[in-house]
Short mmCIF file of N, CA and C in Angstrom, two decimals:
data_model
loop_
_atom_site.label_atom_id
_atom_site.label_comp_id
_atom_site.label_asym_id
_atom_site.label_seq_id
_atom_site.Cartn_x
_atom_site.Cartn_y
_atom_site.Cartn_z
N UNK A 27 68.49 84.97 94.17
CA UNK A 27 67.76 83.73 94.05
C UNK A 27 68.65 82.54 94.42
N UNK A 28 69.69 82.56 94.46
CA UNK A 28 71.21 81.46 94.89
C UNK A 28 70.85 81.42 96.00
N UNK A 29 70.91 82.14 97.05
CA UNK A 29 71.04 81.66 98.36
C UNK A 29 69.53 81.64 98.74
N UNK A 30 68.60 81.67 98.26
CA UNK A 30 67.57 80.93 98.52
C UNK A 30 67.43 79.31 98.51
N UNK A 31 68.01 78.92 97.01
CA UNK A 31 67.91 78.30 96.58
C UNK A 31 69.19 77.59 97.27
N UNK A 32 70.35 77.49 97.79
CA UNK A 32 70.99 76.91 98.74
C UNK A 32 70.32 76.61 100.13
N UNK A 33 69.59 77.64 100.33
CA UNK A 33 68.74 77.59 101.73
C UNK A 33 68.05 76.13 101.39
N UNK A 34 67.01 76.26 101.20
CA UNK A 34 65.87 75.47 100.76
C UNK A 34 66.75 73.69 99.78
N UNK A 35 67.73 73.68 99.17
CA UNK A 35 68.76 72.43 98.91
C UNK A 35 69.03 71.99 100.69
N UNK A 36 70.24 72.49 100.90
CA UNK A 36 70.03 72.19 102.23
C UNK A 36 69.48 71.56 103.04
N UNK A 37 68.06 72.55 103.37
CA UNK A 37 67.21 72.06 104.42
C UNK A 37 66.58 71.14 103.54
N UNK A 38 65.79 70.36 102.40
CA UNK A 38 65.28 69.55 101.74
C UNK A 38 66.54 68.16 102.04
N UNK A 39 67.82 68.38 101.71
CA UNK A 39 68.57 67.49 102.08
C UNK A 39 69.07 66.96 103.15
N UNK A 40 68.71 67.92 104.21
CA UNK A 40 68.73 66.96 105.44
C UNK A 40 67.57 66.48 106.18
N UNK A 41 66.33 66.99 105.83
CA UNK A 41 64.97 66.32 105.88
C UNK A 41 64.91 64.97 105.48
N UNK A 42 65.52 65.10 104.26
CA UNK A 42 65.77 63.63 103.49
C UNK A 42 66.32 62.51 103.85
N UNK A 43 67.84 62.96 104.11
CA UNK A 43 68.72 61.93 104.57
C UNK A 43 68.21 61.81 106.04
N UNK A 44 67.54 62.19 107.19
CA UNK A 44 67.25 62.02 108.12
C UNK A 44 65.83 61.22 107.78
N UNK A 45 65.29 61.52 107.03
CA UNK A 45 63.87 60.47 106.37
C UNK A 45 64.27 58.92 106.13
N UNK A 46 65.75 59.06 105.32
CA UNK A 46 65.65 58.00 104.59
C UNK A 46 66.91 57.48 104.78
N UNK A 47 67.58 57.25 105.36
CA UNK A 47 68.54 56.55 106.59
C UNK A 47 67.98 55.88 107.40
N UNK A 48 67.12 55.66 108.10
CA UNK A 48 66.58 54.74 109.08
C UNK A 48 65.57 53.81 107.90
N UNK A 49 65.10 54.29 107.07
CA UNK A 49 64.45 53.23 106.00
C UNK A 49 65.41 52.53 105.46
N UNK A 50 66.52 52.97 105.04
CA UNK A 50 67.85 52.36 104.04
C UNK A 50 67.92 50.88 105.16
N UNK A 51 68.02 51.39 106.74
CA UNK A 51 69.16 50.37 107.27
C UNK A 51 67.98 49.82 107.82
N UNK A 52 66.57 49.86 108.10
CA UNK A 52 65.48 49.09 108.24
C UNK A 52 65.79 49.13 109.93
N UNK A 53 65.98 50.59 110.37
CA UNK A 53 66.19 50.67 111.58
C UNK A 53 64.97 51.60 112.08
N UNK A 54 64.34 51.29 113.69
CA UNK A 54 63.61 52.18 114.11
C UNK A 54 61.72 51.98 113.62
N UNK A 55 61.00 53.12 114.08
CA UNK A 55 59.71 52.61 114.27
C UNK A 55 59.23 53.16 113.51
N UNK A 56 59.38 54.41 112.04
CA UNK A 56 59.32 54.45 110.60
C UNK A 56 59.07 53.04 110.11
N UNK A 57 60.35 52.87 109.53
CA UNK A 57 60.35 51.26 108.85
C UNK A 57 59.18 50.05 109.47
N UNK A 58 59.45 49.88 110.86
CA UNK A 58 58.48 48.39 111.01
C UNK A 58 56.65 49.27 110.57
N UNK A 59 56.89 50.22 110.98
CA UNK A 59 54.93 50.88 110.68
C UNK A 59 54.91 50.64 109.23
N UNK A 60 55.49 50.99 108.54
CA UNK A 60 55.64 51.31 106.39
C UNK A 60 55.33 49.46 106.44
N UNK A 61 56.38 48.66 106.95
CA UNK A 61 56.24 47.21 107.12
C UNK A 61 54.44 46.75 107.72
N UNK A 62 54.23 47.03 108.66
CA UNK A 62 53.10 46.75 109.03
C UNK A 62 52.08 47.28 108.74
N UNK A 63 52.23 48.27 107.68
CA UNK A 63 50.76 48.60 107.17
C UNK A 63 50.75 47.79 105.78
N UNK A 64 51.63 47.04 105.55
CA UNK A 64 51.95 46.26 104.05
C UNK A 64 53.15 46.79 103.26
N UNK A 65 53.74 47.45 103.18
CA UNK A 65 54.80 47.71 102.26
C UNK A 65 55.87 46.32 102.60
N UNK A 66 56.76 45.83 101.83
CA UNK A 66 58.09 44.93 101.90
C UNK A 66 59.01 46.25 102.45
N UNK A 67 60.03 45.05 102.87
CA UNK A 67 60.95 45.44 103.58
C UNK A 67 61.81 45.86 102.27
N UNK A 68 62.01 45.15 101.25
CA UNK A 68 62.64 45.71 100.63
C UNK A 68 62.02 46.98 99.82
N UNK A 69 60.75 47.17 99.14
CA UNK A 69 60.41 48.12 99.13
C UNK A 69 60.80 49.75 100.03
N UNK A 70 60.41 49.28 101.50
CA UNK A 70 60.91 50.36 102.43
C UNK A 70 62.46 50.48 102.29
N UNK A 71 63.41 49.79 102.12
CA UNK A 71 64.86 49.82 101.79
C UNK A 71 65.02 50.52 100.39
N UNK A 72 64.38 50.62 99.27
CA UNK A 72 64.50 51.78 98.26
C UNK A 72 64.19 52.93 98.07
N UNK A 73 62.89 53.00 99.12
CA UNK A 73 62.61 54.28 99.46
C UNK A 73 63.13 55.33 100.04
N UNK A 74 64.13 54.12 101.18
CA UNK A 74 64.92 54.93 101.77
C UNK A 74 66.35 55.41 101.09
N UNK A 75 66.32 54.31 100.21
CA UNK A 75 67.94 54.57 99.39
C UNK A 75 67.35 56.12 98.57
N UNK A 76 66.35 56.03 97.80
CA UNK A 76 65.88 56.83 96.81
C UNK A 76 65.89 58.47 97.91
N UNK A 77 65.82 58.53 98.87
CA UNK A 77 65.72 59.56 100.13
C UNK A 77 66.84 59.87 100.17
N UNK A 78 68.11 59.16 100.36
CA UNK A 78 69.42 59.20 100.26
C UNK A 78 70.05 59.72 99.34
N UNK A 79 69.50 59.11 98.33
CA UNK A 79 70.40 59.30 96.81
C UNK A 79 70.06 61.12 96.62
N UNK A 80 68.38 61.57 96.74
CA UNK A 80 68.26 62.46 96.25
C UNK A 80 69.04 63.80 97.43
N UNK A 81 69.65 63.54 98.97
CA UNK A 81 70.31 64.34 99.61
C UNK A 81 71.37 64.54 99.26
N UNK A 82 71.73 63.54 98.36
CA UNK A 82 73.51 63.84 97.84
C UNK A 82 73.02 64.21 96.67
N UNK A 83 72.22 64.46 95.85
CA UNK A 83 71.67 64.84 94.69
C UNK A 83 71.64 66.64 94.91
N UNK A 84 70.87 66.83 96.34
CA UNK A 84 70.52 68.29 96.40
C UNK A 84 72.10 69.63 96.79
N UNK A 85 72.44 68.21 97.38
CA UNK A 85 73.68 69.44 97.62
C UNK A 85 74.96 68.77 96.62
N UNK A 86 74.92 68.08 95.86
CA UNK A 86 75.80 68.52 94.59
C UNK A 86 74.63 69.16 93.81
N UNK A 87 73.89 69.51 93.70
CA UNK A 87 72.93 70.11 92.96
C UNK A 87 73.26 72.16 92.91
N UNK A 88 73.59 72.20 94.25
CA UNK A 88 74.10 73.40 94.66
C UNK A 88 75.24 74.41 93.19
N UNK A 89 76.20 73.29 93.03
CA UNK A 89 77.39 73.68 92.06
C UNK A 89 76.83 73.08 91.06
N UNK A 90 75.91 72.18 90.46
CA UNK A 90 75.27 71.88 89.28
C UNK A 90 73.85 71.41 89.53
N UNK A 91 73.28 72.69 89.12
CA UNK A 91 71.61 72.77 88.98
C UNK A 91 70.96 71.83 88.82
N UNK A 92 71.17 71.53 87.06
CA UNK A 92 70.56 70.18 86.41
C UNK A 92 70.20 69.05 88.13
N UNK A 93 71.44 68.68 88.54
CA UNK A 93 70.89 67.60 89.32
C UNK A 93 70.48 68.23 90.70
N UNK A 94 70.94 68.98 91.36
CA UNK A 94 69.32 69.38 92.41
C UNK A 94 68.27 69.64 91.65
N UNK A 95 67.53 70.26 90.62
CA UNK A 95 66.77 69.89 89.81
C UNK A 95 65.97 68.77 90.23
N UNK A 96 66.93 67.62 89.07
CA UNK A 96 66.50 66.50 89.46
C UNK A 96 66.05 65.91 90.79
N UNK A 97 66.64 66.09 91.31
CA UNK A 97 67.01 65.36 93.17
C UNK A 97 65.10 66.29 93.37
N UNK A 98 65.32 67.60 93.04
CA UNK A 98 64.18 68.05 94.07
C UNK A 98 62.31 67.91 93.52
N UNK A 99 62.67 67.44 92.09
CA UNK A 99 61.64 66.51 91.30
C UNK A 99 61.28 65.33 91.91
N UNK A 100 62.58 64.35 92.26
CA UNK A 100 62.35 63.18 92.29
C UNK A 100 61.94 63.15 93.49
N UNK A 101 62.14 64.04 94.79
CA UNK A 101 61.68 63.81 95.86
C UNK A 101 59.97 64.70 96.16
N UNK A 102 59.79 65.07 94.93
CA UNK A 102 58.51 65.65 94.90
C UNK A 102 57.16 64.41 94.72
N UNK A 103 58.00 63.63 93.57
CA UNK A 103 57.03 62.92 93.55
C UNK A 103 57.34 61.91 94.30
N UNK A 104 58.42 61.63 95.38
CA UNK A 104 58.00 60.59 96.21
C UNK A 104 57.51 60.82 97.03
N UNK A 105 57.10 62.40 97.18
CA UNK A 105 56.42 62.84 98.60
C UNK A 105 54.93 62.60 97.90
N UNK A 106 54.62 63.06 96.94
CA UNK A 106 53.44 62.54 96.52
C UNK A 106 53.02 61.22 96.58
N UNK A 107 54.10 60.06 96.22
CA UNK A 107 53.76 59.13 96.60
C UNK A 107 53.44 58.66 98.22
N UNK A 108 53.88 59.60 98.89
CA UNK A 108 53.91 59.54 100.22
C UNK A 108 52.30 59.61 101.31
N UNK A 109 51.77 60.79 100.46
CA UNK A 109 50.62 61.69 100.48
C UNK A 109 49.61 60.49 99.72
N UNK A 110 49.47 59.74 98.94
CA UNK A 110 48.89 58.63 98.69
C UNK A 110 48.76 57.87 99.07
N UNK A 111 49.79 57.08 99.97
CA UNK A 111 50.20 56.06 101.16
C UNK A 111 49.39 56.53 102.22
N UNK A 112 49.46 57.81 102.59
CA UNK A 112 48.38 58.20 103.90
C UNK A 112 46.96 57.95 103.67
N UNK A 113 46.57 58.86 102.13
CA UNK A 113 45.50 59.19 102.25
C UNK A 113 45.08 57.41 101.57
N UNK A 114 45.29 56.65 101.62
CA UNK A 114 44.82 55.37 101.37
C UNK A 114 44.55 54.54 102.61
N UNK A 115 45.42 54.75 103.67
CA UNK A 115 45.04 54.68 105.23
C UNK A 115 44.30 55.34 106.14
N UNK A 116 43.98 55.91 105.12
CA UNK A 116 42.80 57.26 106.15
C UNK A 116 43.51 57.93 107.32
N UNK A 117 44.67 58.51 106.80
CA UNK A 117 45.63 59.10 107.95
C UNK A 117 45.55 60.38 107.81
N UNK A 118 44.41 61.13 107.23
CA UNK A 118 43.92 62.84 106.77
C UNK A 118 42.72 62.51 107.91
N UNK A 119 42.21 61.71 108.39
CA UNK A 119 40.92 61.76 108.92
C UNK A 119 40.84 61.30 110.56
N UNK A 120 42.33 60.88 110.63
CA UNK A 120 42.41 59.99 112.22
C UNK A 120 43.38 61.65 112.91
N UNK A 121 42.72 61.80 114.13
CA UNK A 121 43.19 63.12 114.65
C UNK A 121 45.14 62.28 114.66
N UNK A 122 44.66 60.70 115.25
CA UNK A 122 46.04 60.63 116.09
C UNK A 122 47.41 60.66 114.42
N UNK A 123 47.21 59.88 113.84
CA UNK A 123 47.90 60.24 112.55
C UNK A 123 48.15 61.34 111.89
N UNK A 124 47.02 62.53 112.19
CA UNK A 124 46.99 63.40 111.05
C UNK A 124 48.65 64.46 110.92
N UNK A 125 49.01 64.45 112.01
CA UNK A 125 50.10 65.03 112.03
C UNK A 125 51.36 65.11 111.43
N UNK A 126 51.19 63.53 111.30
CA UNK A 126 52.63 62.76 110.60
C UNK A 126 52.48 62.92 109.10
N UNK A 127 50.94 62.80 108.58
CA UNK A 127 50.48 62.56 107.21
C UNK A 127 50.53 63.86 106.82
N UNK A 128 50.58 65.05 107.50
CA UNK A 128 50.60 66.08 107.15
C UNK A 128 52.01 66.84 106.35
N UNK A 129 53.33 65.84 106.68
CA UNK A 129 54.64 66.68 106.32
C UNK A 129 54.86 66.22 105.04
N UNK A 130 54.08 65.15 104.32
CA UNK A 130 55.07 65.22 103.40
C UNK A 130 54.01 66.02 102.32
N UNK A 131 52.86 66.56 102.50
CA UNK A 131 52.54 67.77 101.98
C UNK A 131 53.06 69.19 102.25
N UNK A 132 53.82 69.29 103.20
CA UNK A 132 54.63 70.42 103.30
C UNK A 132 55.98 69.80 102.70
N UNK A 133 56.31 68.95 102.35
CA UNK A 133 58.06 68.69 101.89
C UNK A 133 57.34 69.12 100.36
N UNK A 134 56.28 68.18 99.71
CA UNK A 134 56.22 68.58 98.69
C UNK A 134 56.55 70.02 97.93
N UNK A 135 55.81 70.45 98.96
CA UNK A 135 55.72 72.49 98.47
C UNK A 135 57.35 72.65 98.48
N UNK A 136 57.74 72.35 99.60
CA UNK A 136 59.55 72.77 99.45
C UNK A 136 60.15 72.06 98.53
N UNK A 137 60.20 70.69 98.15
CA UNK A 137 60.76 70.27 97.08
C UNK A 137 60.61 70.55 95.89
N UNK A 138 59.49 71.34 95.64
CA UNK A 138 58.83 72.17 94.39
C UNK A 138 59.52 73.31 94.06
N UNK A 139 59.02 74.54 95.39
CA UNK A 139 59.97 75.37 95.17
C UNK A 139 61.43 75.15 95.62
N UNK A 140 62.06 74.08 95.63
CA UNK A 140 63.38 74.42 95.45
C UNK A 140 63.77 73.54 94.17
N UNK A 141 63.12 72.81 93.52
CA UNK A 141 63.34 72.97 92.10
C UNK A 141 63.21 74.12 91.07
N UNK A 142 61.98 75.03 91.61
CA UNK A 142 62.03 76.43 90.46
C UNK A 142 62.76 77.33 91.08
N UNK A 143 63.85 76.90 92.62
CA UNK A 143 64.53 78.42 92.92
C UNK A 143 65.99 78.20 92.29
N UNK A 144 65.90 76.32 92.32
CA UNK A 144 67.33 76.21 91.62
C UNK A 144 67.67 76.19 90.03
N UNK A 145 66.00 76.32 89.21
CA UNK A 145 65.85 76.27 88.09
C UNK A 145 65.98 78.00 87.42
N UNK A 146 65.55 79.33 88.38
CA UNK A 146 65.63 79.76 88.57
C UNK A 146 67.28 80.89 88.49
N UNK A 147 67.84 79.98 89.51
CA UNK A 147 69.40 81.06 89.80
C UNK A 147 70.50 80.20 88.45
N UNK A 148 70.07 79.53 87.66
CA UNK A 148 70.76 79.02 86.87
C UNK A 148 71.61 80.13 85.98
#
């Protein structure tokens, strides 16, 4: 169950930090869209820190559970919050969106199970 659960830390943590690095530095065409559908800039700048924080969360999480744990909670429910942000834009219903609105219902599932694989190999 460890090297699952390294697998899945990992790949959740560089999904992340590649998510939430261009939000942190308010770089690229992520950030101005989050901006132009209404979110603040600074808003989009915590989201992205919070994306950040939880990639260094998942892989020290590796050698102490408790916080990938955490890290893969906290990025569960920001993917949920994510999945709310779409479906409030009607981005489940527009062919050209649906694609994008679609991942962070697949991050969810992985950030899930890699909280019960790291809750798990404890």
């Amino acid at each position: 169950m460890y090297i699952a659960a390294v697998i899945l830390s990992v790949l959740l943590a560089l999904v992340s930090l590649a998510a939430g690095a261009p939000k942190a530095q308010l770089k690229g065409d992520v950030p101005d869209g989050l901006v132009a559908k209404g979110l603040s800039s600074a808003l989009v700048r915590l989201i992205g820190l919070a994306e950040v924080a939880a990639a260094a969360g998942l892989v020290a999480g590796i050698w102490w559970q408790p916080l990938g744990i955490a890290a893969a909670v906290g990025l569960a429910v920001l993917f949920l919050g994510a999945i709310g942000f779409h479906v409030k834009w009607g981005d489940y219903g527009d062919t050209a969106s649906r694609s994008a609105a679609v991942v962070p219902v697949l991050f969810v599932i992985v950030a899930v199970a890699t909280a019960i694989t790291l809750a798990a190999s404890q």
